[in-house]
Amino acid sequence: MSIEPVVPGLHRIAIGSVNAYLIEADEVLTLVDTGYPGKADEIVAAIRSIGRDPGDLRSIVVTHCHIDHAGSLAELKRRTGAEAWMHPVDAEMVRAGRCKRPLKPAPGISNWLIGNLILRLAPNDLEAAEVEHEIADGEILPVGGGLRAIHAPGHCAGQVALLWPHQGGVLLVADAAANVLGLGLSPLYEDLAEGRESLARLSELDFEVACFGHGKPIKEGASAKFRRLWPSARAVSPR
């Protein structure tokens, strides 16, 4: 585990191959995603490393139900008393202890190799957890200093991205895209066409910084980089 600041008030917690994010706002903490099962100790250690107490964690926003994002939700809720927020499609799965959805590799040999490895190893189940709050598309969540939720299906039907309205705008992309070997598609999608539509929609937003479930943040000019790869429907529509 390592923790590093992205911008003031936002920290990236790198837990192996996946990232969680910790937001300091309104004198409390909000966590975005929880990593694989068994990672609660590492996240608690990250909270303590910035001089905060686990009891300061009041909200956990889970971007989608996959095991590497929701895996430690139940344990962290027990450890901190935090309440969970998810899109209703994936909240239903986590409440039932399910995390696997039908996925196929994205185009490209590296995505085929990585995607098929993930599919072979990924479990079907996780520890069930209560999700107290369901997220609607476009909703401004009363946590983390006002996170705007954007439903971004494709990689996962109930996935949300989150726009944090600070420091020029920070987009928490989840797995709508990745930035491991440069900015590009995630290795796996339920519906690639829908995933591309979500990326075009995200590219319409204004944000200086982009943070990913997998890979390093883009710390400047992020929305322009998204628009170059995934022009919005508005940008390409005939006049």
PDB file of C-alpha atoms in Angstrom:
ATOM      1  CA  MET A   1       0.000   0.000   0.000  1.00  0.00           C
ATOM      2  CA  SER A   2       1.102   3.542  -0.703  1.00  0.00           C
ATOM      3  CA  ILE A   3      -0.733   6.821  -0.292  1.00  0.00           C
ATOM      4  CA  GLU A   4       0.039  10.031  -2.127  1.00  0.00           C
ATOM      5  CA  PRO A   5      -1.684  13.387  -2.590  1.00  0.00           C
ATOM      6  CA  VAL A   6      -3.252  14.019  -5.976  1.00  0.00           C
ATOM      7  CA  VAL A   7      -4.445  17.559  -5.242  1.00  0.00           C
ATOM      8  CA  PRO A   8      -5.066  19.208  -1.867  1.00  0.00           C
ATOM      9  CA  GLY A   9      -7.778  17.249  -0.080  1.00  0.00           C
ATOM     10  CA  LEU A  10      -7.598  14.186  -2.343  1.00  0.00           C
ATOM     11  CA  HIS A  11      -5.280  11.196  -1.809  1.00  0.00           C
ATOM     12  CA  ARG A  12      -4.676   8.142  -4.006  1.00  0.00           C
ATOM     13  CA  ILE A  13      -4.315   4.882  -2.083  1.00  0.00           C
ATOM     14  CA  ALA A  14      -2.533   2.382  -4.346  1.00  0.00           C
ATOM     15  CA  ILE A  15      -3.370  -1.154  -3.189  1.00  0.00           C
ATOM     16  CA  GLY A  16      -1.572  -3.460  -5.562  1.00  0.00           C
ATOM     17  CA  SER A  17      -3.055  -3.053  -9.027  1.00  0.00           C
ATOM     18  CA  VAL A  18      -6.094  -1.016  -7.969  1.00  0.00           C
ATOM     19  CA  ASN A  19      -6.603   2.449  -6.524  1.00  0.00           C
ATOM     20  CA  ALA A  20      -8.924   3.789  -3.853  1.00  0.00           C
ATOM     21  CA  TYR A  21      -9.283   7.509  -3.147  1.00  0.00           C
ATOM     22  CA  LEU A  22      -9.634   9.376   0.117  1.00  0.00           C
ATOM     23  CA  ILE A  23     -11.283  12.805   0.193  1.00  0.00           C
ATOM     24  CA  GLU A  24     -10.916  15.240   3.089  1.00  0.00           C
ATOM     25  CA  ALA A  25     -13.853  17.661   3.095  1.00  0.00           C
ATOM     26  CA  ASP A  26     -16.170  19.205   5.663  1.00  0.00           C
ATOM     27  CA  GLU A  27     -13.870  17.925   8.456  1.00  0.00           C
ATOM     28  CA  VAL A  28     -14.683  14.289   7.641  1.00  0.00           C
ATOM     29  CA  LEU A  29     -13.411  11.657   5.225  1.00  0.00           C
ATOM     30  CA  THR A  30     -15.027  10.034   2.206  1.00  0.00           C
ATOM     31  CA  LEU A  31     -13.539   6.916   0.609  1.00  0.00           C
ATOM     32  CA  VAL A  32     -14.064   6.070  -3.056  1.00  0.00           C
ATOM     33  CA  ASP A  33     -13.731   2.296  -3.597  1.00  0.00           C
ATOM     34  CA  THR A  34     -12.279  -0.283  -1.223  1.00  0.00           C
ATOM     35  CA  GLY A  35      -9.961  -2.606  -3.148  1.00  0.00           C
ATOM     36  CA  TYR A  36      -9.980  -6.390  -3.021  1.00  0.00           C
ATOM     37  CA  PRO A  37     -11.175  -8.370   0.032  1.00  0.00           C
ATOM     38  CA  GLY A  38      -8.738  -8.263   2.920  1.00  0.00           C
ATOM     39  CA  LYS A  39      -7.537  -4.710   2.244  1.00  0.00           C
ATOM     40  CA  ALA A  40      -9.280  -2.964   5.144  1.00  0.00           C
ATOM     41  CA  ASP A  41      -6.102  -2.937   7.248  1.00  0.00           C
ATOM     42  CA  GLU A  42      -4.222  -1.163   4.479  1.00  0.00           C
ATOM     43  CA  ILE A  43      -6.907   1.453   4.033  1.00  0.00           C
ATOM     44  CA  VAL A  44      -7.110   2.064   7.784  1.00  0.00           C
ATOM     45  CA  ALA A  45      -3.312   2.420   7.818  1.00  0.00           C
ATOM     46  CA  ALA A  46      -3.568   4.967   4.984  1.00  0.00           C
ATOM     47  CA  ILE A  47      -6.119   6.968   6.974  1.00  0.00           C
ATOM     48  CA  ARG A  48      -3.856   6.981  10.016  1.00  0.00           C
ATOM     49  CA  SER A  49      -0.844   7.982   7.881  1.00  0.00           C
ATOM     50  CA  ILE A  50      -2.439  11.359   7.097  1.00  0.00           C
ATOM     51  CA  GLY A  51      -3.108  11.985  10.794  1.00  0.00           C
ATOM     52  CA  ARG A  52      -6.769  11.010  10.771  1.00  0.00           C
ATOM     53  CA  ASP A  53      -8.756   8.426  12.708  1.00  0.00           C
ATOM     54  CA  PRO A  54     -10.755   5.617  11.063  1.00  0.00           C
ATOM     55  CA  GLY A  55     -13.834   7.005  12.812  1.00  0.00           C
ATOM     56  CA  ASP A  56     -13.481  10.110  10.634  1.00  0.00           C
ATOM     57  CA  LEU A  57     -14.524   8.011   7.654  1.00  0.00           C
ATOM     58  CA  ARG A  58     -18.244   8.672   7.315  1.00  0.00           C
ATOM     59  CA  SER A  59     -19.028   7.667   3.722  1.00  0.00           C
ATOM     60  CA  ILE A  60     -17.809   5.059   1.229  1.00  0.00           C
ATOM     61  CA  VAL A  61     -18.761   5.576  -2.412  1.00  0.00           C
ATOM     62  CA  VAL A  62     -18.297   2.371  -4.407  1.00  0.00           C
ATOM     63  CA  THR A  63     -18.075   3.052  -8.130  1.00  0.00           C
ATOM     64  CA  HIS A  64     -19.175  -0.468  -9.144  1.00  0.00           C
ATOM     65  CA  CYS A  65     -19.618  -3.994  -7.845  1.00  0.00           C
ATOM     66  CA  HIS A  66     -16.450  -5.718  -9.125  1.00  0.00           C
ATOM     67  CA  ILE A  67     -14.358  -7.541  -6.526  1.00  0.00           C
ATOM     68  CA  ASP A  68     -11.399  -5.133  -6.788  1.00  0.00           C
ATOM     69  CA  HIS A  69     -13.592  -2.125  -5.983  1.00  0.00           C
ATOM     70  CA  ALA A  70     -16.190  -3.473  -3.545  1.00  0.00           C
ATOM     71  CA  GLY A  71     -14.208  -6.326  -1.989  1.00  0.00           C
ATOM     72  CA  SER A  72     -13.431  -4.722   1.381  1.00  0.00           C
ATOM     73  CA  LEU A  73     -16.653  -2.757   1.757  1.00  0.00           C
ATOM     74  CA  ALA A  74     -18.223  -4.994   4.412  1.00  0.00           C
ATOM     75  CA  GLU A  75     -15.108  -5.054   6.591  1.00  0.00           C
ATOM     76  CA  LEU A  76     -14.536  -1.301   6.318  1.00  0.00           C
ATOM     77  CA  LYS A  77     -18.133  -0.634   7.311  1.00  0.00           C
ATOM     78  CA  ARG A  78     -17.620  -2.763  10.429  1.00  0.00           C
ATOM     79  CA  ARG A  79     -14.334  -1.029  11.239  1.00  0.00           C
ATOM     80  CA  THR A  80     -15.493   2.549  10.720  1.00  0.00           C
ATOM     81  CA  GLY A  81     -19.281   2.712  10.828  1.00  0.00           C
ATOM     82  CA  ALA A  82     -19.278   4.467   7.454  1.00  0.00           C
ATOM     83  CA  GLU A  83     -22.363   4.351   5.232  1.00  0.00           C
ATOM     84  CA  ALA A  84     -22.158   3.156   1.623  1.00  0.00           C
ATOM     85  CA  TRP A  85     -23.292   4.764  -1.627  1.00  0.00           C
ATOM     86  CA  MET A  86     -23.752   2.911  -4.946  1.00  0.00           C
ATOM     87  CA  HIS A  87     -25.784   2.953  -8.133  1.00  0.00           C
ATOM     88  CA  PRO A  88     -28.903   0.813  -7.566  1.00  0.00           C
ATOM     89  CA  VAL A  89     -28.006  -1.766 -10.255  1.00  0.00           C
ATOM     90  CA  ASP A  90     -24.756  -2.694  -8.511  1.00  0.00           C
ATOM     91  CA  ALA A  91     -25.992  -1.999  -4.976  1.00  0.00           C
ATOM     92  CA  GLU A  92     -28.438  -4.881  -5.463  1.00  0.00           C
ATOM     93  CA  MET A  93     -25.556  -7.208  -6.295  1.00  0.00           C
ATOM     94  CA  VAL A  94     -23.381  -6.180  -3.341  1.00  0.00           C
ATOM     95  CA  ARG A  95     -26.273  -6.579  -0.928  1.00  0.00           C
ATOM     96  CA  ALA A  96     -26.644 -10.136  -2.244  1.00  0.00           C
ATOM     97  CA  GLY A  97     -22.892 -10.824  -2.062  1.00  0.00           C
ATOM     98  CA  ARG A  98     -22.407 -11.001  -5.836  1.00  0.00           C
ATOM     99  CA  CYS A  99     -19.747  -9.190  -7.844  1.00  0.00           C
ATOM    100  CA  LYS A 100     -19.255 -10.876 -11.225  1.00  0.00           C
ATOM    101  CA  ARG A 101     -20.956  -9.607 -14.364  1.00  0.00           C
ATOM    102  CA  PRO A 102     -20.581 -10.848 -17.973  1.00  0.00           C
ATOM    103  CA  LEU A 103     -17.405  -9.304 -19.401  1.00  0.00           C
ATOM    104  CA  LYS A 104     -15.423  -9.533 -22.628  1.00  0.00           C
ATOM    105  CA  PRO A 105     -11.933  -8.204 -23.445  1.00  0.00           C
ATOM    106  CA  ALA A 106     -11.653  -4.840 -25.179  1.00  0.00           C
ATOM    107  CA  PRO A 107      -9.882  -4.699 -28.566  1.00  0.00           C
ATOM    108  CA  GLY A 108      -6.103  -5.205 -28.617  1.00  0.00           C
ATOM    109  CA  ILE A 109      -3.757  -8.064 -27.815  1.00  0.00           C
ATOM    110  CA  SER A 110      -2.774  -6.722 -24.378  1.00  0.00           C
ATOM    111  CA  ASN A 111      -6.442  -6.333 -23.415  1.00  0.00           C
ATOM    112  CA  TRP A 112      -7.124  -9.861 -24.664  1.00  0.00           C
ATOM    113  CA  LEU A 113      -4.288 -11.293 -22.565  1.00  0.00           C
ATOM    114  CA  ILE A 114      -5.003  -9.278 -19.419  1.00  0.00           C
ATOM    115  CA  GLY A 115      -8.752  -9.566 -19.764  1.00  0.00           C
ATOM    116  CA  ASN A 116      -8.776 -13.333 -20.116  1.00  0.00           C
ATOM    117  CA  LEU A 117      -6.441 -13.710 -17.140  1.00  0.00           C
ATOM    118  CA  ILE A 118      -8.758 -11.584 -15.016  1.00  0.00           C
ATOM    119  CA  LEU A 119     -11.798 -13.546 -16.165  1.00  0.00           C
ATOM    120  CA  ARG A 120     -10.192 -16.855 -15.185  1.00  0.00           C
ATOM    121  CA  LEU A 121      -9.222 -15.643 -11.715  1.00  0.00           C
ATOM    122  CA  ALA A 122     -12.148 -13.408 -10.752  1.00  0.00           C
ATOM    123  CA  PRO A 123     -14.491 -14.848  -8.104  1.00  0.00           C
ATOM    124  CA  ASN A 124     -18.264 -14.739  -8.400  1.00  0.00           C
ATOM    125  CA  ASP A 125     -18.959 -13.660  -4.823  1.00  0.00           C
ATOM    126  CA  LEU A 126     -17.892 -11.205  -2.126  1.00  0.00           C
ATOM    127  CA  GLU A 127     -18.976 -10.603   1.450  1.00  0.00           C
ATOM    128  CA  ALA A 128     -22.438  -9.079   1.324  1.00  0.00           C
ATOM    129  CA  ALA A 129     -22.713  -5.523   2.638  1.00  0.00           C
ATOM    130  CA  GLU A 130     -25.529  -3.113   3.278  1.00  0.00           C
ATOM    131  CA  VAL A 131     -25.677  -0.126   0.934  1.00  0.00           C
ATOM    132  CA  GLU A 132     -27.617   2.623   2.664  1.00  0.00           C
ATOM    133  CA  HIS A 133     -27.768   5.116  -0.213  1.00  0.00           C
ATOM    134  CA  GLU A 134     -28.532   4.623  -3.905  1.00  0.00           C
ATOM    135  CA  ILE A 135     -27.068   7.048  -6.431  1.00  0.00           C
ATOM    136  CA  ALA A 136     -29.009   8.624  -9.305  1.00  0.00           C
ATOM    137  CA  ASP A 137     -27.378   9.873 -12.486  1.00  0.00           C
ATOM    138  CA  GLY A 138     -26.503  13.559 -12.145  1.00  0.00           C
ATOM    139  CA  GLU A 139     -27.053  13.589  -8.381  1.00  0.00           C
ATOM    140  CA  ILE A 140     -24.853  15.823  -6.232  1.00  0.00           C
ATOM    141  CA  LEU A 141     -23.942  13.602  -3.310  1.00  0.00           C
ATOM    142  CA  PRO A 142     -23.840  15.328   0.104  1.00  0.00           C
ATOM    143  CA  VAL A 143     -20.446  13.759   0.811  1.00  0.00           C
ATOM    144  CA  GLY A 144     -16.845  14.534  -0.086  1.00  0.00           C
ATOM    145  CA  GLY A 145     -17.532  18.219  -0.592  1.00  0.00           C
ATOM    146  CA  GLY A 146     -20.272  17.615  -3.168  1.00  0.00           C
ATOM    147  CA  LEU A 147     -19.478  14.776  -5.577  1.00  0.00           C
ATOM    148  CA  ARG A 148     -21.478  14.816  -8.806  1.00  0.00           C
ATOM    149  CA  ALA A 149     -22.342  11.283  -9.921  1.00  0.00           C
ATOM    150  CA  ILE A 150     -22.385  10.374 -13.607  1.00  0.00           C
ATOM    151  CA  HIS A 151     -23.766   6.976 -14.556  1.00  0.00           C
ATOM    152  CA  ALA A 152     -21.069   5.486 -16.812  1.00  0.00           C
ATOM    153  CA  PRO A 153     -22.097   1.970 -17.869  1.00  0.00           C
ATOM    154  CA  GLY A 154     -20.224  -0.197 -20.342  1.00  0.00           C
ATOM    155  CA  HIS A 155     -17.472  -1.664 -18.212  1.00  0.00           C
ATOM    156  CA  CYS A 156     -20.127  -2.447 -15.598  1.00  0.00           C
ATOM    157  CA  ALA A 157     -23.856  -1.767 -15.784  1.00  0.00           C
ATOM    158  CA  GLY A 158     -24.031   0.047 -12.440  1.00  0.00           C
ATOM    159  CA  GLN A 159     -20.777   1.977 -12.663  1.00  0.00           C
ATOM    160  CA  VAL A 160     -20.594   5.652 -11.742  1.00  0.00           C
ATOM    161  CA  ALA A 161     -17.889   8.224 -12.321  1.00  0.00           C
ATOM    162  CA  LEU A 162     -17.610  11.120  -9.878  1.00  0.00           C
ATOM    163  CA  LEU A 163     -16.821  14.772 -10.564  1.00  0.00           C
ATOM    164  CA  TRP A 164     -15.223  16.561  -7.617  1.00  0.00           C
ATOM    165  CA  PRO A 165     -15.679  20.331  -8.059  1.00  0.00           C
ATOM    166  CA  HIS A 166     -12.329  21.415  -6.633  1.00  0.00           C
ATOM    167  CA  GLN A 167      -8.872  22.257  -7.979  1.00  0.00           C
ATOM    168  CA  GLY A 168     -10.199  22.915 -11.470  1.00  0.00           C
ATOM    169  CA  GLY A 169     -12.352  19.786 -11.395  1.00  0.00           C
ATOM    170  CA  VAL A 170     -11.279  16.224 -10.652  1.00  0.00           C
ATOM    171  CA  LEU A 171     -12.956  13.315 -12.453  1.00  0.00           C
ATOM    172  CA  LEU A 172     -12.851   9.991 -10.617  1.00  0.00           C
ATOM    173  CA  VAL A 173     -13.169   7.796 -13.690  1.00  0.00           C
ATOM    174  CA  ALA A 174     -13.495   4.364 -12.005  1.00  0.00           C
ATOM    175  CA  ASP A 175     -12.978   1.753 -14.765  1.00  0.00           C
ATOM    176  CA  ALA A 176     -14.655   3.657 -17.581  1.00  0.00           C
ATOM    177  CA  ALA A 177     -11.054   4.037 -18.812  1.00  0.00           C
ATOM    178  CA  ALA A 178      -7.585   3.191 -17.530  1.00  0.00           C
ATOM    179  CA  ASN A 179      -4.189   4.894 -17.483  1.00  0.00           C
ATOM    180  CA  VAL A 180      -1.756   2.003 -17.071  1.00  0.00           C
ATOM    181  CA  LEU A 181       0.140   2.080 -20.377  1.00  0.00           C
ATOM    182  CA  GLY A 182      -1.228   5.482 -21.258  1.00  0.00           C
ATOM    183  CA  LEU A 183      -4.819   6.665 -21.394  1.00  0.00           C
ATOM    184  CA  GLY A 184      -7.103   4.137 -23.057  1.00  0.00           C
ATOM    185  CA  LEU A 185      -9.902   1.656 -22.676  1.00  0.00           C
ATOM    186  CA  SER A 186     -10.144  -0.661 -19.697  1.00  0.00           C
ATOM    187  CA  PRO A 187      -9.289  -4.293 -20.492  1.00  0.00           C
ATOM    188  CA  LEU A 188     -12.852  -5.563 -19.996  1.00  0.00           C
ATOM    189  CA  TYR A 189     -16.380  -4.375 -20.813  1.00  0.00           C
ATOM    190  CA  GLU A 190     -19.883  -5.729 -20.522  1.00  0.00           C
ATOM    191  CA  ASP A 191     -20.870  -3.616 -23.514  1.00  0.00           C
ATOM    192  CA  LEU A 192     -18.047  -1.893 -25.388  1.00  0.00           C
ATOM    193  CA  ALA A 193     -20.333   0.330 -27.471  1.00  0.00           C
ATOM    194  CA  GLU A 194     -22.049   1.531 -24.302  1.00  0.00           C
ATOM    195  CA  GLY A 195     -18.635   2.053 -22.727  1.00  0.00           C
ATOM    196  CA  ARG A 196     -17.567   4.280 -25.609  1.00  0.00           C
ATOM    197  CA  GLU A 197     -20.811   6.253 -25.259  1.00  0.00           C
ATOM    198  CA  SER A 198     -20.057   6.762 -21.569  1.00  0.00           C
ATOM    199  CA  LEU A 199     -16.554   8.001 -22.400  1.00  0.00           C
ATOM    200  CA  ALA A 200     -17.956  10.434 -24.971  1.00  0.00           C
ATOM    201  CA  ARG A 201     -20.347  11.701 -22.310  1.00  0.00           C
ATOM    202  CA  LEU A 202     -17.537  12.094 -19.773  1.00  0.00           C
ATOM    203  CA  SER A 203     -15.482  14.002 -22.342  1.00  0.00           C
ATOM    204  CA  GLU A 204     -18.147  16.718 -22.365  1.00  0.00           C
ATOM    205  CA  LEU A 205     -17.267  17.594 -18.769  1.00  0.00           C
ATOM    206  CA  ASP A 206     -14.588  20.073 -17.752  1.00  0.00           C
ATOM    207  CA  PHE A 207     -11.928  18.660 -15.433  1.00  0.00           C
ATOM    208  CA  GLU A 208      -8.258  19.366 -14.981  1.00  0.00           C
ATOM    209  CA  VAL A 209      -7.409  16.085 -13.232  1.00  0.00           C
ATOM    210  CA  ALA A 210      -8.509  12.506 -13.918  1.00  0.00           C
ATOM    211  CA  CYS A 211      -8.123   9.649 -11.412  1.00  0.00           C
ATOM    212  CA  PHE A 212      -8.504   6.023 -12.434  1.00  0.00           C
ATOM    213  CA  GLY A 213      -9.279   2.704 -10.801  1.00  0.00           C
ATOM    214  CA  HIS A 214      -6.141   1.383 -12.487  1.00  0.00           C
ATOM    215  CA  GLY A 215      -3.111   3.499 -13.301  1.00  0.00           C
ATOM    216  CA  LYS A 216      -1.746   6.882 -12.350  1.00  0.00           C
ATOM    217  CA  PRO A 217      -3.720  10.130 -12.325  1.00  0.00           C
ATOM    218  CA  ILE A 218      -3.526  12.667 -15.120  1.00  0.00           C
ATOM    219  CA  LYS A 219      -2.826  15.883 -13.246  1.00  0.00           C
ATOM    220  CA  GLU A 220      -3.303  18.532 -15.910  1.00  0.00           C
ATOM    221  CA  GLY A 221      -5.353  19.009 -19.048  1.00  0.00           C
ATOM    222  CA  ALA A 222      -7.236  15.770 -18.472  1.00  0.00           C
ATOM    223  CA  SER A 223     -10.546  16.639 -20.145  1.00  0.00           C
ATOM    224  CA  ALA A 224      -8.744  17.764 -23.313  1.00  0.00           C
ATOM    225  CA  LYS A 225      -7.003  14.383 -23.456  1.00  0.00           C
ATOM    226  CA  PHE A 226     -10.347  12.620 -23.093  1.00  0.00           C
ATOM    227  CA  ARG A 227     -11.842  14.694 -25.915  1.00  0.00           C
ATOM    228  CA  ARG A 228      -9.015  13.798 -28.258  1.00  0.00           C
ATOM    229  CA  LEU A 229      -9.626  10.085 -27.719  1.00  0.00           C
ATOM    230  CA  TRP A 230     -13.392  10.103 -27.274  1.00  0.00           C
ATOM    231  CA  PRO A 231     -15.046  13.113 -28.940  1.00  0.00           C
ATOM    232  CA  SER A 232     -18.420  13.868 -27.472  1.00  0.00           C
ATOM    233  CA  ALA A 233     -21.572  13.367 -29.502  1.00  0.00           C
ATOM    234  CA  ARG A 234     -22.083  17.128 -29.283  1.00  0.00           C
ATOM    235  CA  ALA A 235     -18.628  17.772 -30.757  1.00  0.00           C
ATOM    236  CA  VAL A 236     -19.106  15.503 -33.772  1.00  0.00           C
ATOM    237  CA  SER A 237     -22.779  16.238 -34.507  1.00  0.00           C
ATOM    238  CA  PRO A 238     -23.509  18.102 -37.785  1.00  0.00           C
ATOM    239  CA  ARG A 239     -24.256  21.793 -37.546  1.00  0.00           C
TER     240      ARG A 239
END
